[in-house]
Amino acid sequence: MTDQRIVEFNESSEYILQRCKQQPTIGIILGSGLGKLADKIESPTIIPYKDIPHFKTSTAIGHKGNMIIGRLGGKIVMAMQGRFHYYEGYTMQEVTYPVRVMYAMGIKKLMVSNAAGGINPTFKVGDLMLITDHINLMPNPLIGKNIEKIGPRFPDMTRAYDTSMQKIAIDTATTLGITLKQGTYVAGTGPTFETPAEYKFFGIIGGDAVGMSTVPEVIVARHCGIDVMGMSVISNEAHTITQDTINDGNDVIVAADKAADKMTLLFTNIIKQL
Ligand code: HPA
């Protein structure tokens, strides 16, 4: 008997494919303040999430809630302009549902982006960080009955971020003269920003940047064998209690928006080589 979850993934997938009449090969998830990349997609088919069977709608600030299919860097891409966050109250199955749909559509590569707080003291607001690994402090989206047809019960996470995509990203950044930092992304549930002690702790355990997204989607993508590349825009820097600064969600969006053109250029040129 077919798992009901697969029936739903396929219904969402078929709806999107019918609307766009093209076969995307690359999925893109655009993080907070990074939706601009979608404006560069040529001959786009724009599908609001609310039109797609079984899809949720996205409520977070800086997230529009559209699926955009079209040509970028010479490839057919499908970009999510806005993602679902666990802190919005969605279940982990809902947060990662779009990745299941990408798999059902035949997408083989996924590029994820986010705005993140810099923990590594050498990182500054506006920097781009290639995600080389992660530390997951959120509930795992694969908890529950495994869908054997899609992937294994115990997926490997040794190289969650595809090394050949990383190499392309590094070489492309060099060619374009864009400074690309590298590091480990720590994923927390949010919605609170970190206390100074938490920022310090995340640095001690090996984190370079921290955010409230991305890792659930990466885990689900790896489960079904999709290659992943991840990039963070550093939107704020970890600070201590005595520093005269606080975190603000709107500042995060403004900082991410400022770096969005740089990230879009980099993504477009990476896609040309995929
Ligand atoms: N912490 C968690 N999530 C974030 C941050 C942060 O400092 N900045 C952007 N997203």
Short mmCIF file of C-alpha atoms and ligand atoms in Angstrom, two decimals:
data_model
loop_
_atom_site.label_atom_id
_atom_site.label_comp_id
_atom_site.label_asym_id
_atom_site.label_seq_id
_atom_site.Cartn_x
_atom_site.Cartn_y
_atom_site.Cartn_z
CA MET A 1 0.00 0.00 0.00
CA THR A 2 1.37 3.42 -0.93
CA ASP A 3 2.19 5.64 2.02
CA GLN A 4 -0.38 8.50 2.12
CA ARG A 5 2.49 10.94 2.51
CA ILE A 6 3.88 9.93 -0.90
CA VAL A 7 0.43 10.44 -2.47
CA GLU A 8 0.43 14.01 -1.17
CA PHE A 9 4.02 14.75 -2.27
CA ASN A 10 3.07 13.54 -5.75
CA GLU A 11 -0.13 15.61 -5.88
CA SER A 12 1.80 18.78 -4.99
CA SER A 13 4.53 17.89 -7.48
CA GLU A 14 2.11 17.18 -10.32
CA TYR A 15 0.27 20.45 -9.72
CA ILE A 16 3.50 22.47 -9.95
CA LEU A 17 4.74 20.60 -13.04
CA GLN A 18 1.39 21.15 -14.77
CA ARG A 19 1.48 24.88 -14.04
CA CYS A 20 5.09 25.49 -15.11
CA LYS A 21 5.35 22.92 -17.93
CA GLN A 22 9.09 22.68 -17.34
CA GLN A 23 11.26 20.25 -15.45
CA PRO A 24 13.38 22.05 -12.86
CA THR A 25 16.65 20.36 -11.91
CA ILE A 26 17.78 22.69 -9.14
CA GLY A 27 15.82 23.74 -6.06
CA ILE A 28 16.57 26.97 -4.23
CA ILE A 29 15.31 27.98 -0.79
CA LEU A 30 15.58 31.68 -0.14
CA GLY A 31 16.07 32.82 3.43
CA SER A 32 14.96 35.93 5.30
CA GLY A 33 15.58 39.07 3.24
CA LEU A 34 17.03 37.04 0.36
CA GLY A 35 13.92 36.72 -1.81
CA LYS A 36 15.36 39.16 -4.38
CA LEU A 37 17.13 36.34 -6.21
CA ALA A 38 13.73 35.24 -7.46
CA ASP A 39 13.41 38.53 -9.42
CA LYS A 40 16.33 37.42 -11.59
CA ILE A 41 14.59 34.24 -12.73
CA GLU A 42 13.73 34.56 -16.43
CA SER A 43 10.25 33.75 -17.83
CA PRO A 44 9.03 32.87 -14.36
CA THR A 45 5.95 30.92 -13.46
CA ILE A 46 4.92 32.27 -10.06
CA ILE A 47 2.80 29.95 -7.96
CA PRO A 48 1.59 31.19 -4.56
CA TYR A 49 1.97 28.50 -1.92
CA LYS A 50 -1.73 28.75 -1.17
CA ASP A 51 -2.50 27.39 -4.67
CA ILE A 52 -0.41 24.24 -4.24
CA PRO A 53 -2.28 21.23 -2.83
CA HIS A 54 -1.15 20.32 0.71
CA PHE A 55 1.17 23.35 0.98
CA LYS A 56 1.16 25.70 3.96
CA THR A 57 1.51 29.47 3.70
CA SER A 58 4.52 31.29 5.12
CA THR A 59 4.09 34.02 7.76
CA ALA A 60 7.62 35.08 8.72
CA ILE A 61 8.80 38.64 8.03
CA GLY A 62 10.86 38.94 4.84
CA HIS A 63 9.20 35.85 3.34
CA LYS A 64 6.76 36.15 0.44
CA GLY A 65 5.31 32.67 -0.01
CA ASN A 66 5.75 31.97 -3.72
CA MET A 67 7.19 29.11 -5.69
CA ILE A 68 8.98 30.52 -8.73
CA ILE A 69 10.01 28.32 -11.63
CA GLY A 70 12.07 29.56 -14.56
CA ARG A 71 15.55 29.95 -15.98
CA LEU A 72 18.56 31.11 -13.98
CA GLY A 73 22.20 30.62 -14.93
CA GLY A 74 21.03 28.67 -17.97
CA LYS A 75 19.16 26.05 -15.90
CA ILE A 76 15.54 25.53 -14.96
CA VAL A 77 15.30 26.26 -11.26
CA MET A 78 12.50 26.18 -8.75
CA ALA A 79 12.93 28.79 -6.02
CA MET A 80 11.02 29.05 -2.79
CA GLN A 81 10.57 32.72 -2.03
CA GLY A 82 10.08 32.20 1.68
CA ARG A 83 10.31 29.06 3.78
CA PHE A 84 8.44 27.56 6.69
CA HIS A 85 10.05 27.89 10.10
CA TYR A 86 9.58 25.67 13.10
CA TYR A 87 9.18 28.79 15.29
CA GLU A 88 6.07 29.75 13.31
CA GLY A 89 4.37 26.70 14.79
CA TYR A 90 4.65 24.37 11.80
CA THR A 91 5.51 20.76 12.47
CA MET A 92 8.85 19.51 11.20
CA GLN A 93 6.91 17.58 8.52
CA GLU A 94 5.37 20.86 7.35
CA VAL A 95 8.70 22.71 7.48
CA THR A 96 10.33 20.11 5.23
CA TYR A 97 7.33 19.29 3.01
CA PRO A 98 8.60 21.41 0.08
CA VAL A 99 11.81 19.39 -0.06
CA ARG A 100 9.77 16.19 -0.35
CA VAL A 101 7.93 17.82 -3.24
CA MET A 102 11.21 18.81 -4.90
CA TYR A 103 12.28 15.18 -4.67
CA ALA A 104 8.97 14.03 -6.18
CA MET A 105 9.52 16.50 -9.02
CA GLY A 106 12.90 15.00 -9.81
CA ILE A 107 15.10 17.79 -8.47
CA LYS A 108 18.65 16.56 -7.87
CA LYS A 109 20.38 19.55 -6.31
CA LEU A 110 19.30 22.00 -3.63
CA MET A 111 20.76 25.39 -2.76
CA VAL A 112 19.67 26.75 0.61
CA SER A 113 20.24 30.19 2.03
CA ASN A 114 19.56 31.95 5.28
CA ALA A 115 20.34 34.98 7.39
CA ALA A 116 22.44 34.00 10.38
CA GLY A 117 24.13 35.48 13.40
CA GLY A 118 27.92 35.45 13.20
CA ILE A 119 29.61 33.61 16.04
CA ASN A 120 33.09 33.39 14.55
CA PRO A 121 34.71 36.68 15.64
CA THR A 122 36.25 37.18 12.19
CA PHE A 123 32.78 37.34 10.60
CA LYS A 124 31.21 40.74 9.96
CA VAL A 125 27.68 41.81 9.01
CA GLY A 126 27.24 41.39 5.26
CA ASP A 127 29.71 38.49 4.95
CA LEU A 128 28.70 35.36 3.07
CA MET A 129 29.46 32.01 4.71
CA LEU A 130 29.50 28.77 2.80
CA ILE A 131 28.04 26.14 5.12
CA THR A 132 30.50 23.26 5.39
CA ASP A 133 28.75 21.39 8.21
CA HIS A 134 26.03 21.89 10.79
CA ILE A 135 25.10 21.25 14.41
CA ASN A 136 21.43 20.45 14.77
CA LEU A 137 19.81 21.66 17.98
CA MET A 138 16.28 21.39 16.57
CA PRO A 139 14.02 18.33 16.62
CA ASN A 140 14.96 15.97 13.79
CA PRO A 141 12.40 16.07 10.93
CA LEU A 142 12.92 12.34 10.25
CA ILE A 143 11.58 11.28 13.65
CA GLY A 144 8.58 8.99 13.06
CA LYS A 145 7.86 6.18 10.66
CA ASN A 146 10.50 6.15 7.92
CA ILE A 147 9.38 6.28 4.29
CA GLU A 148 11.56 3.40 3.09
CA LYS A 149 10.78 4.13 -0.58
CA ILE A 150 12.41 7.52 -0.22
CA GLY A 151 15.42 6.95 2.01
CA PRO A 152 17.06 4.97 4.81
CA ARG A 153 16.06 4.90 8.48
CA PHE A 154 19.52 6.10 9.53
CA PRO A 155 20.83 8.52 6.92
CA ASP A 156 24.52 9.36 6.82
CA MET A 157 25.41 12.98 7.57
CA THR A 158 29.18 12.80 7.10
CA ARG A 159 29.15 15.13 4.10
CA ALA A 160 25.74 16.73 4.37
CA TYR A 161 26.99 19.60 2.19
CA ASP A 162 28.15 18.33 -1.18
CA THR A 163 31.89 18.76 -1.55
CA SER A 164 31.88 19.27 -5.31
CA MET A 165 29.24 22.01 -5.01
CA GLN A 166 31.36 23.58 -2.28
CA LYS A 167 34.38 23.59 -4.55
CA ILE A 168 32.38 25.26 -7.32
CA ALA A 169 31.13 27.86 -4.83
CA ILE A 170 34.65 28.64 -3.57
CA ASP A 171 36.15 28.86 -7.07
CA THR A 172 33.26 30.98 -8.35
CA ALA A 173 33.54 33.39 -5.42
CA THR A 174 37.28 33.76 -6.12
CA THR A 175 36.63 34.43 -9.81
CA LEU A 176 34.00 37.04 -8.98
CA GLY A 177 36.15 38.66 -6.29
CA ILE A 178 33.55 37.89 -3.61
CA THR A 179 34.92 37.01 -0.16
CA LEU A 180 33.36 33.75 0.92
CA LYS A 181 33.83 32.63 4.50
CA GLN A 182 33.28 29.00 5.45
CA GLY A 183 31.91 27.46 8.60
CA THR A 184 29.58 25.35 10.66
CA TYR A 185 25.96 26.46 10.99
CA VAL A 186 24.21 25.89 14.31
CA ALA A 187 20.43 25.52 14.07
CA GLY A 188 18.26 26.46 17.03
CA THR A 189 14.49 26.61 17.16
CA GLY A 190 14.22 30.35 17.81
CA PRO A 191 12.22 32.55 17.93
CA THR A 192 14.39 34.11 20.64
CA PHE A 193 17.80 35.32 19.58
CA GLU A 194 20.65 33.93 21.66
CA THR A 195 21.73 35.19 25.02
CA PRO A 196 25.39 36.23 25.14
CA ALA A 197 26.12 33.00 27.04
CA GLU A 198 24.47 30.94 24.29
CA TYR A 199 26.48 32.68 21.56
CA LYS A 200 29.63 31.91 23.56
CA PHE A 201 28.56 28.28 24.04
CA PHE A 202 27.82 27.80 20.32
CA GLY A 203 31.32 29.07 19.54
CA ILE A 204 32.87 26.65 22.04
CA ILE A 205 31.03 23.66 20.52
CA GLY A 206 32.31 24.53 17.05
CA GLY A 207 29.71 26.84 15.53
CA ASP A 208 30.59 29.74 13.25
CA ALA A 209 27.06 31.06 12.64
CA VAL A 210 23.65 30.44 14.16
CA GLY A 211 20.16 30.55 12.74
CA MET A 212 16.62 29.24 13.02
CA SER A 213 16.23 27.32 9.76
CA THR A 214 17.93 25.35 6.98
CA VAL A 215 19.02 22.22 8.83
CA PRO A 216 15.58 20.51 8.75
CA GLU A 217 15.44 20.97 4.95
CA VAL A 218 19.04 19.78 4.57
CA ILE A 219 18.36 16.63 6.59
CA VAL A 220 15.29 15.77 4.52
CA ALA A 221 17.14 16.49 1.27
CA ARG A 222 20.01 14.22 2.27
CA HIS A 223 17.56 11.51 3.32
CA CYS A 224 16.31 11.29 -0.27
CA GLY A 225 19.75 11.73 -1.85
CA ILE A 226 19.49 15.34 -3.05
CA ASP A 227 22.90 17.10 -3.13
CA VAL A 228 22.95 20.23 -0.99
CA MET A 229 24.83 23.51 -0.94
CA GLY A 230 24.15 26.01 1.86
CA MET A 231 24.99 29.66 2.31
CA SER A 232 24.46 32.07 5.20
CA VAL A 233 24.40 35.82 5.04
CA ILE A 234 25.79 37.17 8.29
CA SER A 235 23.11 39.61 9.38
CA ASN A 236 24.30 40.37 12.92
CA GLU A 237 27.21 39.54 15.17
CA ALA A 238 27.27 37.71 18.48
CA HIS A 239 27.79 40.12 21.33
CA THR A 240 28.36 40.21 25.06
CA ILE A 241 26.12 41.65 27.78
CA THR A 242 28.27 44.75 28.18
CA GLN A 243 28.31 45.68 24.50
CA ASP A 244 25.85 48.43 23.67
CA THR A 245 23.81 46.40 21.18
CA ILE A 246 20.70 44.23 20.94
CA ASN A 247 19.23 41.96 18.24
CA ASP A 248 16.22 42.99 16.19
CA GLY A 249 14.39 40.92 13.56
CA ASN A 250 13.98 43.90 11.23
CA ASP A 251 17.70 44.71 11.33
CA VAL A 252 18.35 41.12 10.29
CA ILE A 253 16.15 41.56 7.21
CA VAL A 254 17.79 44.89 6.29
CA ALA A 255 21.29 43.40 6.60
CA ALA A 256 20.33 40.32 4.57
CA ASP A 257 18.70 42.48 1.90
CA LYS A 258 21.94 44.47 1.53
CA ALA A 259 23.91 41.28 0.86
CA ALA A 260 21.24 39.74 -1.37
CA ASP A 261 22.70 41.09 -4.66
CA LYS A 262 26.11 39.58 -3.87
CA MET A 263 24.53 36.24 -2.99
CA THR A 264 22.34 36.29 -6.10
CA LEU A 265 25.37 36.91 -8.34
CA LEU A 266 27.23 34.08 -6.68
CA PHE A 267 24.29 31.65 -6.86
CA THR A 268 23.66 32.45 -10.53
CA ASN A 269 27.27 31.79 -11.45
CA ILE A 270 27.40 28.60 -9.41
CA ILE A 271 24.25 27.33 -11.15
CA LYS A 272 25.91 27.83 -14.56
CA GLN A 273 28.41 25.16 -13.55
CA LEU A 274 26.02 22.60 -12.05
N1 HPA B 1 20.48 33.95 15.97
C1 HPA B 1 19.58 33.08 15.47
N2 HPA B 1 19.04 33.24 14.28
C2 HPA B 1 19.42 34.30 13.54
C3 HPA B 1 20.35 35.23 14.01
C4 HPA B 1 20.91 35.04 15.31
O1 HPA B 1 21.75 35.82 15.79
N3 HPA B 1 20.51 36.15 13.02
C5 HPA B 1 19.70 35.77 12.00
N4 HPA B 1 19.04 34.66 12.31
#
